[in-house]
Short mmCIF file of C-alpha atoms in Angstrom, two decimals:
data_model
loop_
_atom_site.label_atom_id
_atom_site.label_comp_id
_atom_site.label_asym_id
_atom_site.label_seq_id
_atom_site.Cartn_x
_atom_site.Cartn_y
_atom_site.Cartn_z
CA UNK A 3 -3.78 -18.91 -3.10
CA UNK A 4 -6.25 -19.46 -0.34
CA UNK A 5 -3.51 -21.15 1.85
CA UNK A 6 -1.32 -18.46 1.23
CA UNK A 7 -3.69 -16.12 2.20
CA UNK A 8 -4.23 -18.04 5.65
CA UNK A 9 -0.79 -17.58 6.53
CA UNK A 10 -0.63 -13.67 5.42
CA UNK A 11 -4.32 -13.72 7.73
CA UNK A 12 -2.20 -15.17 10.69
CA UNK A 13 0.69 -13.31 10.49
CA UNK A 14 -1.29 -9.55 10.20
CA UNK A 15 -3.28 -11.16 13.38
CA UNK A 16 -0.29 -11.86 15.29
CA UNK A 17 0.96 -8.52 14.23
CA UNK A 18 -1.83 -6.53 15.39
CA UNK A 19 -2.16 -8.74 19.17
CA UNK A 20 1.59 -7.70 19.39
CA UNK A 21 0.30 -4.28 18.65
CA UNK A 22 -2.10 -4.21 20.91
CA UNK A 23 0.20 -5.49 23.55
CA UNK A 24 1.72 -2.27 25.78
CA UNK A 25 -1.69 -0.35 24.97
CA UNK A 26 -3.76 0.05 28.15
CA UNK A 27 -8.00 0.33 27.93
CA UNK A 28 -7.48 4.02 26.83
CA UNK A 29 -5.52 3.16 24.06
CA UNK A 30 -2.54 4.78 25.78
CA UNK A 31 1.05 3.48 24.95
CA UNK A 32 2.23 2.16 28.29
CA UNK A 33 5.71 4.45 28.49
CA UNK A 34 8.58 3.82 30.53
CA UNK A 35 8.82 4.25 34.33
CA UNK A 36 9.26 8.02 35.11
CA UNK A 37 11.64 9.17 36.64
CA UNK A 38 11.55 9.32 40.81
CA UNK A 39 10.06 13.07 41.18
CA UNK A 40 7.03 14.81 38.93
CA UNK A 41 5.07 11.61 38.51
CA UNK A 42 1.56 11.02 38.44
CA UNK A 43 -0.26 11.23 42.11
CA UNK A 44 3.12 11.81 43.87
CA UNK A 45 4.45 14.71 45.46
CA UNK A 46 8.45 15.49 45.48
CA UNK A 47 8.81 16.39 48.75
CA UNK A 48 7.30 14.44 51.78
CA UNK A 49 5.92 17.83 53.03
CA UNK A 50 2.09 18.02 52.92
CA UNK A 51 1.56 21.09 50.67
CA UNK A 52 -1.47 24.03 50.82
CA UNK A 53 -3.95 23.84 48.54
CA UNK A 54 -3.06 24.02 45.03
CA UNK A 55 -4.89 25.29 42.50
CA UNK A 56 -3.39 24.31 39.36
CA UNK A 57 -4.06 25.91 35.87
CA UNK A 58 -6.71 25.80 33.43
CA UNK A 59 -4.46 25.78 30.41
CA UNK A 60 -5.13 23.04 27.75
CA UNK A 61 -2.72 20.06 26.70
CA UNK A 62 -2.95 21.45 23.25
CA UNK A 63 -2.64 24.74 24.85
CA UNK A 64 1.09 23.54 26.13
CA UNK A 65 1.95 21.90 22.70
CA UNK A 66 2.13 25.15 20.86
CA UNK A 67 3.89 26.65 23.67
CA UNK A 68 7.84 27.63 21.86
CA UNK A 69 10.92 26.47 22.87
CA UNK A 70 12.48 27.90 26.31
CA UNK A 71 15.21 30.13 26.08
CA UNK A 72 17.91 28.18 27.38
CA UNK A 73 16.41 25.25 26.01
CA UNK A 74 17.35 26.62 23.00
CA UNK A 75 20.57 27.89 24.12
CA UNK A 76 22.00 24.43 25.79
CA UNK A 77 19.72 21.83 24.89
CA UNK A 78 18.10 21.81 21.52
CA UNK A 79 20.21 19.60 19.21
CA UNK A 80 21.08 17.33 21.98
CA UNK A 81 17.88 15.39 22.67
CA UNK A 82 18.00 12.73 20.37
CA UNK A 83 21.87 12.26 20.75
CA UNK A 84 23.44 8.78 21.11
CA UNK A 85 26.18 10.95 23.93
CA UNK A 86 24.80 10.65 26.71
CA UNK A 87 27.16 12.94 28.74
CA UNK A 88 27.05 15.58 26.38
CA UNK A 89 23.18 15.46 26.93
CA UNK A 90 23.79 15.28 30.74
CA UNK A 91 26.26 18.26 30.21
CA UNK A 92 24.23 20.42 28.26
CA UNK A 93 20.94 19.98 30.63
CA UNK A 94 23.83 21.23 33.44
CA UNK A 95 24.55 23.91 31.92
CA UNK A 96 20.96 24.99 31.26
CA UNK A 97 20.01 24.67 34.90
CA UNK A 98 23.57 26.51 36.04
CA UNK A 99 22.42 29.21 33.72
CA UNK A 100 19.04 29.44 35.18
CA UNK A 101 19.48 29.26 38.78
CA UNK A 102 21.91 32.23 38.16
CA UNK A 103 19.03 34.49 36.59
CA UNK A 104 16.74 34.10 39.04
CA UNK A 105 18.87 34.46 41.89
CA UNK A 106 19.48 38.03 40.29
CA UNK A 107 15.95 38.55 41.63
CA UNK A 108 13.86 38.57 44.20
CA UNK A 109 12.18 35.24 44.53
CA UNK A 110 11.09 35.18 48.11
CA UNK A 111 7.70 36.31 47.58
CA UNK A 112 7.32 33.92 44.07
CA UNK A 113 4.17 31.30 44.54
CA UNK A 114 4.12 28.13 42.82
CA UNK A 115 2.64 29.48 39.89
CA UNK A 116 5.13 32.31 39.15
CA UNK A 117 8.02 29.48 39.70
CA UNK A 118 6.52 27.49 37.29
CA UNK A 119 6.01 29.90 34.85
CA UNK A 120 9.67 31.05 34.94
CA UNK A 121 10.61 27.30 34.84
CA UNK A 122 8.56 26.36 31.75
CA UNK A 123 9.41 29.39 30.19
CA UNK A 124 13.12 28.66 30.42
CA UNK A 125 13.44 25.24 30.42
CA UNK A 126 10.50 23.82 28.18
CA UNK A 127 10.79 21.43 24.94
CA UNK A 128 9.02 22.05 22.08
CA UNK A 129 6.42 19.75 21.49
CA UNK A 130 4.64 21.51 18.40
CA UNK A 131 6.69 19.83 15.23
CA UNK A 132 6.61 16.56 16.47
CA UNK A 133 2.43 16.95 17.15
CA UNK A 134 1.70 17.96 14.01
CA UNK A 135 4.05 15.29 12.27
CA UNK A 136 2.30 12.63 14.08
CA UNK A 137 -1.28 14.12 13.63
CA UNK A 138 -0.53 14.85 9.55
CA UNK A 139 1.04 11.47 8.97
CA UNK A 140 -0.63 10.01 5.90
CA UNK A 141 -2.14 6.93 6.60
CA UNK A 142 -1.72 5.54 2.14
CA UNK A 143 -0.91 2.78 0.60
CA UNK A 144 0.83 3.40 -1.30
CA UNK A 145 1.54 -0.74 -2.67
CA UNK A 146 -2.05 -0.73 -3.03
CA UNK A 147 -2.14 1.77 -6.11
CA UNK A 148 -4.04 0.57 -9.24
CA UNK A 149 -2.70 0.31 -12.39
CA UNK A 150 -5.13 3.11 -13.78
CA UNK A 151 -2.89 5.25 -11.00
CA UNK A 152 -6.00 5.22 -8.21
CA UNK A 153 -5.84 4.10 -4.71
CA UNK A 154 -7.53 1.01 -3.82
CA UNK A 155 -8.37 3.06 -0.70
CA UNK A 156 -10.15 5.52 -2.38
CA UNK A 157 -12.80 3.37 -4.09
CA UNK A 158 -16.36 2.74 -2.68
CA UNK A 159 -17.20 -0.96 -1.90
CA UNK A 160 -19.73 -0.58 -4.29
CA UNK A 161 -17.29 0.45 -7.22
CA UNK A 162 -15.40 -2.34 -6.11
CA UNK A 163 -17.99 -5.02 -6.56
CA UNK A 164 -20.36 -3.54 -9.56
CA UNK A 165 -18.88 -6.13 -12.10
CA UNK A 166 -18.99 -9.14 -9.59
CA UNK A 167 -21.64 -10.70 -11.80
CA UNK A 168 -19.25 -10.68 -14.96
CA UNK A 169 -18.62 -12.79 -16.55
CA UNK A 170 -15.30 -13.56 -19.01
CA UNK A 171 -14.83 -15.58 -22.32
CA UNK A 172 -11.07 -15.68 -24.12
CA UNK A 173 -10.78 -17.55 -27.79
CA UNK A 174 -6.97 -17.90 -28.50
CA UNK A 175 -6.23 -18.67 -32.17
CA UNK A 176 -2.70 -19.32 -33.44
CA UNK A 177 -1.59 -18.92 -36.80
CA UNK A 178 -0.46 -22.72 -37.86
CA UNK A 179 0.71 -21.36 -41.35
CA UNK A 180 4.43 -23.14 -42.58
CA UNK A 181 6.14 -19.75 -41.94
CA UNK A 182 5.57 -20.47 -37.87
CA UNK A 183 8.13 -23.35 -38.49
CA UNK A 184 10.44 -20.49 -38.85
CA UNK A 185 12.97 -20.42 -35.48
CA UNK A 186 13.57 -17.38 -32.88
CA UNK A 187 16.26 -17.61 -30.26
CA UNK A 188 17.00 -21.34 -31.36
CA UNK A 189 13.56 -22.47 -31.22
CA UNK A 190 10.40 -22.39 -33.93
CA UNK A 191 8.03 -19.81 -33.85
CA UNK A 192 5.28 -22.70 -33.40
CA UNK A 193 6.33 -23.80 -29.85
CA UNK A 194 6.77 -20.30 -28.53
CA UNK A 195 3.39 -19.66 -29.51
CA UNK A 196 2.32 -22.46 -27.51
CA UNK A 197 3.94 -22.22 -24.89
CA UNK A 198 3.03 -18.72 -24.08
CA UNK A 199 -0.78 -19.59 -24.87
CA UNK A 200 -0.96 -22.32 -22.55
CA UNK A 201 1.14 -20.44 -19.64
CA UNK A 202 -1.64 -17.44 -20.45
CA UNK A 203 -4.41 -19.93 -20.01
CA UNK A 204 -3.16 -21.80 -16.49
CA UNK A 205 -3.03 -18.35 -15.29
CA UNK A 206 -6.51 -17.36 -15.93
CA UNK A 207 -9.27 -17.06 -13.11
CA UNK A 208 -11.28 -19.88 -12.95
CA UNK A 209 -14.28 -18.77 -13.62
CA UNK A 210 -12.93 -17.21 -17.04
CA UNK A 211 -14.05 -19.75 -20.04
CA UNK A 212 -11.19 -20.40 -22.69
CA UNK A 213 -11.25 -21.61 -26.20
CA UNK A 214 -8.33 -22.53 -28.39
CA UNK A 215 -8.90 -22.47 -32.41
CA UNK A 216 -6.26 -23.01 -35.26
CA UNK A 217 -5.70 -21.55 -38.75
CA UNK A 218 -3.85 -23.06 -41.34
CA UNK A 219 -2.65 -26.35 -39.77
CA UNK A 220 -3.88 -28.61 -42.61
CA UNK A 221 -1.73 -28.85 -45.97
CA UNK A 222 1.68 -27.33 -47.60
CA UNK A 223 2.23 -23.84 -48.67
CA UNK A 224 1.96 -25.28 -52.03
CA UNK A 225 -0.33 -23.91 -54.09
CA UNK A 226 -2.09 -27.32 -54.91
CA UNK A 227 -2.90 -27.41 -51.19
CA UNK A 228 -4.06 -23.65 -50.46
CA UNK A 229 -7.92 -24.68 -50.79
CA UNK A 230 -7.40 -27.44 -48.11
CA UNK A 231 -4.81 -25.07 -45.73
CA UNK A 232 -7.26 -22.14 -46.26
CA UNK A 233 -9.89 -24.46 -45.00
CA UNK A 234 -8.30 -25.41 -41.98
CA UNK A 235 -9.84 -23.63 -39.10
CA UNK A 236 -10.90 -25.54 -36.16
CA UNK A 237 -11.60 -25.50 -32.61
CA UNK A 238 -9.14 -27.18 -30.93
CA UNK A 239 -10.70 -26.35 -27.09
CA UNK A 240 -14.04 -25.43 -27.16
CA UNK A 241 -15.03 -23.05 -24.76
CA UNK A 242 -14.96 -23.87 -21.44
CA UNK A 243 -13.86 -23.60 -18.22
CA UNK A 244 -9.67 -24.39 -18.43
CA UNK A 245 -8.65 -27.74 -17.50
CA UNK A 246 -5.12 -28.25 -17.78
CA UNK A 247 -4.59 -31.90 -19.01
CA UNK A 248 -7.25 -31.18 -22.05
CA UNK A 249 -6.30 -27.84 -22.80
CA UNK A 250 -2.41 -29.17 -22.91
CA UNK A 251 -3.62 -32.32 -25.12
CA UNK A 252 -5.43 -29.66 -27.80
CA UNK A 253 -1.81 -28.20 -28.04
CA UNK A 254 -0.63 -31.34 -29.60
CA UNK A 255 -3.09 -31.88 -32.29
CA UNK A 256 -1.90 -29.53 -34.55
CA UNK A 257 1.36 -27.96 -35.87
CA UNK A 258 2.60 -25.66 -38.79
CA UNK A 259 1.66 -26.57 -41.88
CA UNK A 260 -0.09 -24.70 -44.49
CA UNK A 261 -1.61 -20.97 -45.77
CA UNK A 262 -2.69 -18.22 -42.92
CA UNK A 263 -6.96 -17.90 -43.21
CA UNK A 264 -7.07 -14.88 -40.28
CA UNK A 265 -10.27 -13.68 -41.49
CA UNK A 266 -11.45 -17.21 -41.47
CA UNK A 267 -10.20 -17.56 -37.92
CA UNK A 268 -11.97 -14.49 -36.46
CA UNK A 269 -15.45 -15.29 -37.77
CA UNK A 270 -15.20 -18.83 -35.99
CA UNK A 271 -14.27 -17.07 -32.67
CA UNK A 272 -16.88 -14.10 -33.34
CA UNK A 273 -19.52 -17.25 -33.60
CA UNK A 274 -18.46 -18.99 -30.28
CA UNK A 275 -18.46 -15.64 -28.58
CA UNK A 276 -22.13 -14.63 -30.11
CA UNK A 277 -23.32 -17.61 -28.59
CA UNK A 278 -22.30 -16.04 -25.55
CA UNK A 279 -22.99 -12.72 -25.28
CA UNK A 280 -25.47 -11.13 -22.61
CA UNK A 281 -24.77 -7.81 -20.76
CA UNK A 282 -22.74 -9.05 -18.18
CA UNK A 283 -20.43 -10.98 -20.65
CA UNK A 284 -16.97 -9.54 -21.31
CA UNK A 285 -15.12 -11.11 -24.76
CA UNK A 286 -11.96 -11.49 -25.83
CA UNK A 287 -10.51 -12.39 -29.17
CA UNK A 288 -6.63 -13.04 -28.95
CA UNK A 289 -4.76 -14.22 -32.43
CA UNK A 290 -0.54 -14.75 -32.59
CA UNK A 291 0.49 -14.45 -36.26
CA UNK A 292 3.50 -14.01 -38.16
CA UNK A 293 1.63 -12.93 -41.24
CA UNK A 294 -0.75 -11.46 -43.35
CA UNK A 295 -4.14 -13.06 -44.41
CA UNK A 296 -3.30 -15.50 -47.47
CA UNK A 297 -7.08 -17.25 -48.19
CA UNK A 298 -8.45 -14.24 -49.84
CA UNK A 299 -9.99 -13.31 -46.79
CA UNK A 300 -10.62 -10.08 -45.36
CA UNK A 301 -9.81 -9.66 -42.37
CA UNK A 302 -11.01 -6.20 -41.14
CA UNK A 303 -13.99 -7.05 -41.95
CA UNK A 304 -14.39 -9.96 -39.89
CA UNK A 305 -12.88 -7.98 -36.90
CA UNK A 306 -15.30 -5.55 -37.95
CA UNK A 307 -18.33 -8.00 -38.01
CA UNK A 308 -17.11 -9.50 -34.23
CA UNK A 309 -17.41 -6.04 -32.39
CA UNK A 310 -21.11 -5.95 -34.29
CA UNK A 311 -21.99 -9.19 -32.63
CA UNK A 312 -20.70 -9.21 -29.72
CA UNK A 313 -20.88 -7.40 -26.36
CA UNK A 314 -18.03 -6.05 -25.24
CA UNK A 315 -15.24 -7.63 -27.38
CA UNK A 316 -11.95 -6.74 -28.37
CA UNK A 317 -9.60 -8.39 -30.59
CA UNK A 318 -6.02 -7.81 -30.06
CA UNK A 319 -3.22 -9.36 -32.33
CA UNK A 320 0.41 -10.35 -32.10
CA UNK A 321 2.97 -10.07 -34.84
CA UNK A 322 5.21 -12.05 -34.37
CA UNK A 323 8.43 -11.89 -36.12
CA UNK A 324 6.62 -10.20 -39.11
CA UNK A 325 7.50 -7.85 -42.39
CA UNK A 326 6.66 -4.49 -42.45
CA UNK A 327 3.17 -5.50 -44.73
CA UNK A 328 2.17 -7.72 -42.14
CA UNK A 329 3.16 -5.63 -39.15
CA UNK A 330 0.53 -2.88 -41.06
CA UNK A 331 -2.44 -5.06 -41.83
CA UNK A 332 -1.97 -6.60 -38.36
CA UNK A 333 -2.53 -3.55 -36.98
CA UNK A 334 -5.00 -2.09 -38.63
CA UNK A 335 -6.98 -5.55 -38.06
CA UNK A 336 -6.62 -5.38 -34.37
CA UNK A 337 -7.94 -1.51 -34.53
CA UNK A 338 -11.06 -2.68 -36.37
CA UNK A 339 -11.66 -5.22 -33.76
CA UNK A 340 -11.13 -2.31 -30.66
CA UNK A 341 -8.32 -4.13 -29.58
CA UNK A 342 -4.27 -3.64 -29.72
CA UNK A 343 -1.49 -4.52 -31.68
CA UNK A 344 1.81 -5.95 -30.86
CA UNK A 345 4.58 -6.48 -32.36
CA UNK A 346 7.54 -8.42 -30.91
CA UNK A 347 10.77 -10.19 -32.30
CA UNK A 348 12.02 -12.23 -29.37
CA UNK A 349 11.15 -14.48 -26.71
CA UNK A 350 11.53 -12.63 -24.10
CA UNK A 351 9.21 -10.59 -25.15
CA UNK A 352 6.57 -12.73 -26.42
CA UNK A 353 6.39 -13.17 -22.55
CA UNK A 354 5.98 -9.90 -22.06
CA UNK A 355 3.42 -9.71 -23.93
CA UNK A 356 1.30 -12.78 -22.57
CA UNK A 357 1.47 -11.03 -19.27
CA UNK A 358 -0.20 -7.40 -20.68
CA UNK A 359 -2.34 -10.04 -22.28
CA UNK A 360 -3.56 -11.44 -18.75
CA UNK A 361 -4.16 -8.01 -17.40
CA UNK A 362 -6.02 -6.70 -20.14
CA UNK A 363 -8.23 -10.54 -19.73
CA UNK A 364 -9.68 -9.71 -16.15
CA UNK A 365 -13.21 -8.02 -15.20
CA UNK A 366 -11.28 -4.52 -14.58
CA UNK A 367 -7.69 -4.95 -15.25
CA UNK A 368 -6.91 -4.04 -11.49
CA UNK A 369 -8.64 -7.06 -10.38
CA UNK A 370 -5.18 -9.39 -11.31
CA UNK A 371 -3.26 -7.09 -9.39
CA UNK A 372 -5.34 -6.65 -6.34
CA UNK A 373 -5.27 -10.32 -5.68
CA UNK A 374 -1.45 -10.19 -5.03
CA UNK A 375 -1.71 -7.38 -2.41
CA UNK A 376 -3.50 -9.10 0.76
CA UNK A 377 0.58 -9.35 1.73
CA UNK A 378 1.01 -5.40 0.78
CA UNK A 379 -1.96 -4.62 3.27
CA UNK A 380 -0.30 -6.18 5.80
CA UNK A 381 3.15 -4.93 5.51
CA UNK A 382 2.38 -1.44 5.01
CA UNK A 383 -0.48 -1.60 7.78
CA UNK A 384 3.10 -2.58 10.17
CA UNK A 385 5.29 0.07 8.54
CA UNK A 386 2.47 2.42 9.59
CA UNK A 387 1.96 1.65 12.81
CA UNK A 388 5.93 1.63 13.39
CA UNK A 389 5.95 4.95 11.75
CA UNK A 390 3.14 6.35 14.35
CA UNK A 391 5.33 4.04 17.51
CA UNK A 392 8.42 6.24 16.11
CA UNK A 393 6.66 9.56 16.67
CA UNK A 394 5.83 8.61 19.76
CA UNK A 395 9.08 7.63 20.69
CA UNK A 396 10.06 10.77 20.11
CA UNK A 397 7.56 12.70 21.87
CA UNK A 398 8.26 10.34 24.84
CA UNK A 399 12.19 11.39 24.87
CA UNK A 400 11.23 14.99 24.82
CA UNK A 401 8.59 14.64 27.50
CA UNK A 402 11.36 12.05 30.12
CA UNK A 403 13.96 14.39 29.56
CA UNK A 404 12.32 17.30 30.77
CA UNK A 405 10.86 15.80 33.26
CA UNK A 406 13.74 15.13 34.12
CA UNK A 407 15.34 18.69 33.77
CA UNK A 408 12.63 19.99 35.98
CA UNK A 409 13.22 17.10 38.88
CA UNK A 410 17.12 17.95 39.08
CA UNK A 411 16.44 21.86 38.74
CA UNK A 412 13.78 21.74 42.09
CA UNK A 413 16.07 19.65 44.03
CA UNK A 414 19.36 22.46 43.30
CA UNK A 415 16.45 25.16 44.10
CA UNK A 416 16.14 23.68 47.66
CA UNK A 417 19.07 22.73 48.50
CA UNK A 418 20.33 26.18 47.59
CA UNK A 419 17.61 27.11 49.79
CA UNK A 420 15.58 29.39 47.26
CA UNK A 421 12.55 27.11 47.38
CA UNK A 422 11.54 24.80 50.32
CA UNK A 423 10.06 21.56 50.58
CA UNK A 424 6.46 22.66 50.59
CA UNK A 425 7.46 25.31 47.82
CA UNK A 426 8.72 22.53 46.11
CA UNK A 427 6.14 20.35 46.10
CA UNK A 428 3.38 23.18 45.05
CA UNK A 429 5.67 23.28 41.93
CA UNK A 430 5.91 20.12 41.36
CA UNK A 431 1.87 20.19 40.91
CA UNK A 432 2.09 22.27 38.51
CA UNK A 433 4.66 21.14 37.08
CA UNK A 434 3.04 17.56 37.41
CA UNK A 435 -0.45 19.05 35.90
CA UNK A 436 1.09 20.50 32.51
CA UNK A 437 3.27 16.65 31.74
CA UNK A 438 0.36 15.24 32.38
CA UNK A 439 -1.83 17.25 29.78
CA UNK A 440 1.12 16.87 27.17
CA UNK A 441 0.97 13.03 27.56
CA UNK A 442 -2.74 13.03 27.62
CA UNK A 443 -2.87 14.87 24.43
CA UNK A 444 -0.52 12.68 22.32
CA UNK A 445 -1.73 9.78 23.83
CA UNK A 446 -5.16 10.11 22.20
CA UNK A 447 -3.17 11.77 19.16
CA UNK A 448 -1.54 7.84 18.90
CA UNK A 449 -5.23 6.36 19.42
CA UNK A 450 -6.44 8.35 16.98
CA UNK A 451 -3.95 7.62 14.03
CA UNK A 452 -3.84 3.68 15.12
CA UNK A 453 -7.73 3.63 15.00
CA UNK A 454 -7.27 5.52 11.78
CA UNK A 455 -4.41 2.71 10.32
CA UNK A 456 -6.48 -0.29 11.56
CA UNK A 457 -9.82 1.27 9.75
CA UNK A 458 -8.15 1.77 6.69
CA UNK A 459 -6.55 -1.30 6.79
CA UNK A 460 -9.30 -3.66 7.70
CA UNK A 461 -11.07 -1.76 4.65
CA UNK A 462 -8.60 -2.87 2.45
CA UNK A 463 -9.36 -6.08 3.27
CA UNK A 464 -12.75 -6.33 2.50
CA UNK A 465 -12.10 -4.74 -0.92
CA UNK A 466 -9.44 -7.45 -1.61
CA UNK A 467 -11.79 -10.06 -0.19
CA UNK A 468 -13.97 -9.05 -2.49
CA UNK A 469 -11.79 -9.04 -5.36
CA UNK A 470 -10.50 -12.26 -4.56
CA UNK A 471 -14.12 -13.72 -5.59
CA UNK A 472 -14.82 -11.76 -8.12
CA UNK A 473 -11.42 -13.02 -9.36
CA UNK A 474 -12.19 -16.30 -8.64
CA UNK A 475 -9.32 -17.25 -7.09
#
């Protein structure tokens, strides 16, 4: 676990230093070179133009600004095309159509602010959908979703890492009664049992303590041996940390034999467990059984007796393969103990089963599935930031292209001679002045949701971190 981690730990690094790559000091997205024309610091025409005094207007100001009108009328619906010439086409006809309207009026005495206010007002994209996409996009994991239906991101670091002092006992008991010899899906009930047991206990934290008792592995179902079956109850694996050559060894010492002494069973786990119990102890009782208690015992009572003595224990019970007068008392025993009941018929899902069984095991149950997530954090922490990089793509198109629109349109205003060069390059400032806003502005709009994604992100982290040793793994 700790190796894979490493790698996932390299990889998200690598992922965020190619991140950071194309991202200047400001946090600005290096963008394509501009276009020859309205670029930053450079005039259009070599003239030397008056004084300019450009406007006060805000970046945000300019993104709510709508659509022009024959931006709407030519362009809009064409931007993000694959055709280029139908693009190239459209723009065309947008600047044909314009350069007729204002050569309708007069334009002679027109400063560089009245130009650019006819040109914007004409010509301009619309910036305000894609803004607020990018500036509402929900920075969730989603992956990272508990099972109770909360987001890991929402929890404090102290909710996270209240329990971190718990501590976990689990006393498996099987049912070693003759009926267990008993065969489903071509192979006895006995080894199914076992198998899922030990798979359950290799999969535990290792900090979690395990014990393995059986019932009824002494004997016949003979009457003349029910005294020495019912008798039969012993630990197997006392309590301990799991060790997988022991724990596999205790497996072989018994087998189905004899009567089914459940109550019997429960009181031996209930007295391992009491000699166990402190506040930050959490217990667990789990018994597979194909039958009903057969040793006079009573069973409910000693699930009863086990939530009296111990802190924080639960008792839950599979019936496996049973009748219907099994599958009842079954139940009602695991109730008693404040524990569940389940009752399966195959393989299949006897491994089903074992793997609620593991969840339900843990400090909080959302501790086994946070420790599989350190990949989630990373993956979704890349689909984010491609997410944000795509809404800034988009911007960027928007922005280039009329840019773009504005170059061509001054250069067929003077060579139709409606504007000269020093005209030309007075509009260009202003021109020049409100691009440079609307980058400005979604340039700190992409800072903003990165810083928020990498926050969020490296929080995760230290939740799962923390987790992760709590978990013990």
């Amino acid at each position: 676990m700790k190796r894979a981690k490493l790698v996932v730990a390299l990889f998200f690094t690598a992922v965020l230093l190619l991140g950071c790559q194309g991202k200047d000091e400001g946090g600005r997205k290096n963008q394509e070179p501009k276009e020859e024309g309205i670029v930053p610091g450079k005039a259009i025409a070599t003239s030397k133009p008056d004084e300019v005094e450009l406007p006060a207007t805000t970046g945000e100001e300019y993104i709510q600004e709508g659509k022009g009108n024959l931006y709407q009328k030519f362009i809009e619906g064409k931007e993000f095309t694959d055709d280029k010439e139908a693009l190239e086409k459209a723009t065309s006809d947008a600047l044909d159509a314009y350069i007729q309207e204002v050569g309708k009026k007069n334009t002679k005495k027109w400063d560089e602010k009245k130009w650019a206010a006819s040109i914007t007002k004409a010509l301009r994209a619309g910036y305000k959908d894609v803004a607020e996409e990018l500036e509402n996009y929900p920075v969730v994991y989603e992956k990272l979703r508990l099972p109770d239906g909360r987001l890991l991101e929402d929890l404090t670091m102290d909710e996270v890492t209240k329990d971190e002092d718990k501590k976990v006992n689990v006393v498996m008991a099987i049912d070693s009664s003759g009926s267990m010899k008993a065969k489903v899906d071509g192979e006895a009930k006995m080894a199914l049992a076992k198998k899922s047991i030990e798979s359950l206990a290799k999969e535990l934290p290792e900090s979690v303590k395990v014990s393995l008792i059986a019932f009824g592995h002494q004997g016949t179902g003979s009457d003349a041996d029910k005294s020495k079956s019912c008798k039969a109850v012993e630990t197997m694996y006392p309590l301990n940390t799991f060790e997988g050559t022991a724990f596999g060894n205790s497996l072989k010492k018994f087998d189905a034999m004899g009567w089914t002494p459940l109550a019997a069973a429960i009181s031996m786990a209930n007295e391992q467990l009491a000699a166990e119990k402190d506040e930050n102890t959490e217990n667990f009782i789990y018994v597979v059984s194909d039958g009903i208690e057969t040793c006079d015992g009573d069973p409910v009572a000693a699930a009863k007796k086990a939530v009296q003595d111990n802190t924080n224990v639960k008792i839950n019970i599979i019936g496996f393969d049973v009748d219907d007068a099994a599958d009842q008392q079954l139940k009602v025993v695991a109730e008693a103990g404040g524990g569940e009941y389940s009752s399966v018929k195959t393989k299949q899902e006897l491994e089903e089963i074992k793997n609620v069984w593991k969840e339900k095991i843990n400090i909080n149950t959302w501790r086994w599935w946070a420790v599989h997530r350190f990949a989630d954090n990373v993956w979704t922490t890349l689909d984010h930031n491609n997410a944000v990089d795509s809404l800034m793509g988009k911007s960027y198109k928007l922005r280039k292209n009329e840019e773009k629109r504005f170059k061509e349109l001054l250069d067929r205003l003077e060579e139709k001679g409606m504007i000269d060069a020093v005209k030309k390059n007075a509009i260009s400032k202003w021109l020049w002045d409100r691009n440079d806003k609307i980058n400005t502005y979604f340039s700190d709009l992409d800072k903003k949701k990165s810083d928020e994604i990498k926050a969020k992100s490296e929080d995760l982290s230290k939740k799962l971190d923390a987790i992760e040793k709590q978990v013990g793994l």
